[in-house]
Amino acid sequence: MTDPFYIIYDNEDQAHIRSEQAGAMRGLSHSQTGTGSRYWWGWIAEHKEENARVAIALPTTTETETDPETFEVISSTVVAVDKDILTDEDEIVEALPSDWVYPPEDPLMEETPKRARDADGKFIADDPTTPDVNEAWTQPD
């Protein structure tokens, strides 16, 4: 799997409209019955209060051209999986802008201490003679 390409929009409504349009082009049920799946692509909203941009994430794949006789790779190109439903108005970029505002790191996602084990895999007990160190637990790096 390769990194996605992106289409950047000024607001979430624009991204919703384009993803819904792609869903209709793919025949998702919402475009036919008004219920069910509606959006073809997912999107990522910038993490800021005002004027947050939104990026549609386009899955990508690598297309290769091979020599029919030797089967050697002549060329390979990363392309959007859904290139057949992209329009001339879609401005594709290979990465999010350098000034993109990401959400802050989630403190709950930090690595938590794990129980310490000896060479045989048994738990190590805390040494009561060292009150400032808990040997029963390892500390994340």
XYZ file of C-alpha atoms in Angstrom, residues 3-98:
96
model
C 0.634 6.801 0.844
C -2.573 8.528 -0.214
C -2.915 11.513 -2.493
C -5.109 14.397 -1.377
C -7.580 16.942 -2.695
C -7.586 20.013 -0.428
C -10.777 22.007 0.132
C -11.399 25.290 1.934
C -14.139 23.794 4.104
C -15.860 20.560 5.051
C -18.971 21.197 2.958
C -16.908 21.240 -0.246
C -15.262 17.916 0.664
C -18.644 16.348 1.516
C -20.120 17.456 -1.801
C -17.184 16.045 -3.802
C -17.150 12.743 -1.903
C -20.919 12.408 -2.340
C -20.503 13.169 -6.049
C -17.937 10.376 -6.300
C -20.332 8.070 -4.446
C -22.998 8.799 -7.035
C -20.500 8.104 -9.822
C -19.816 4.719 -8.202
C -23.525 3.992 -7.768
C -23.679 4.048 -3.973
C -27.157 3.376 -2.652
C -27.755 6.888 -1.318
C -27.594 8.323 -4.846
C -30.236 5.858 -5.996
C -32.556 5.419 -3.022
C -31.749 8.290 -0.646
C -30.607 5.856 2.050
C -27.455 3.885 2.778
C -23.875 4.690 1.846
C -23.410 8.256 0.674
C -19.705 9.213 0.564
C -17.061 7.463 -1.524
C -13.950 8.951 0.095
C -13.059 9.801 3.639
C -11.668 13.192 4.612
C -9.351 14.711 7.185
C -10.182 18.054 8.800
C -7.480 20.416 9.911
C -7.324 20.859 13.681
C -8.122 24.531 14.146
C -11.156 26.580 15.125
C -11.467 28.939 12.151
C -10.965 28.435 8.423
C -10.080 24.773 8.802
C -9.199 23.158 5.499
C -10.340 19.638 4.708
C -8.504 17.027 2.657
C -10.060 14.088 0.881
C -7.694 11.137 1.165
C -7.415 9.266 -2.131
C -6.165 5.680 -1.911
C -3.247 4.993 -4.241
C -1.663 2.016 -5.933
C 1.418 1.396 -8.042
C 0.909 0.666 -11.730
C 3.797 -1.045 -13.475
C 4.604 -1.507 -17.132
C 6.554 -4.661 -17.964
C 8.336 -5.912 -21.029
C 6.073 -8.629 -22.493
C 9.026 -10.841 -23.423
C 11.342 -10.499 -20.421
C 8.748 -9.461 -17.828
C 11.191 -6.833 -16.588
C 9.658 -3.696 -15.109
C 9.985 -0.830 -17.575
C 8.321 1.786 -15.385
C 6.188 2.130 -12.300
C 3.940 4.991 -11.282
C 1.909 5.707 -8.163
C -1.652 6.605 -9.165
C -4.972 7.232 -7.442
C -7.046 4.060 -7.298
C -10.125 6.025 -8.365
C -8.481 7.968 -11.186
C -11.421 7.166 -13.457
C -13.816 9.287 -11.348
C -11.481 12.237 -10.814
C -12.415 15.383 -12.686
C -10.403 18.182 -14.268
C -11.348 20.380 -11.299
C -9.736 17.970 -8.790
C -6.318 19.345 -7.870
C -4.396 16.311 -6.616
C -1.455 16.773 -4.234
C 0.894 14.069 -2.968
C 1.122 15.378 0.605
C -0.762 17.617 2.990
C 0.486 21.219 2.955
C 3.485 21.947 5.193
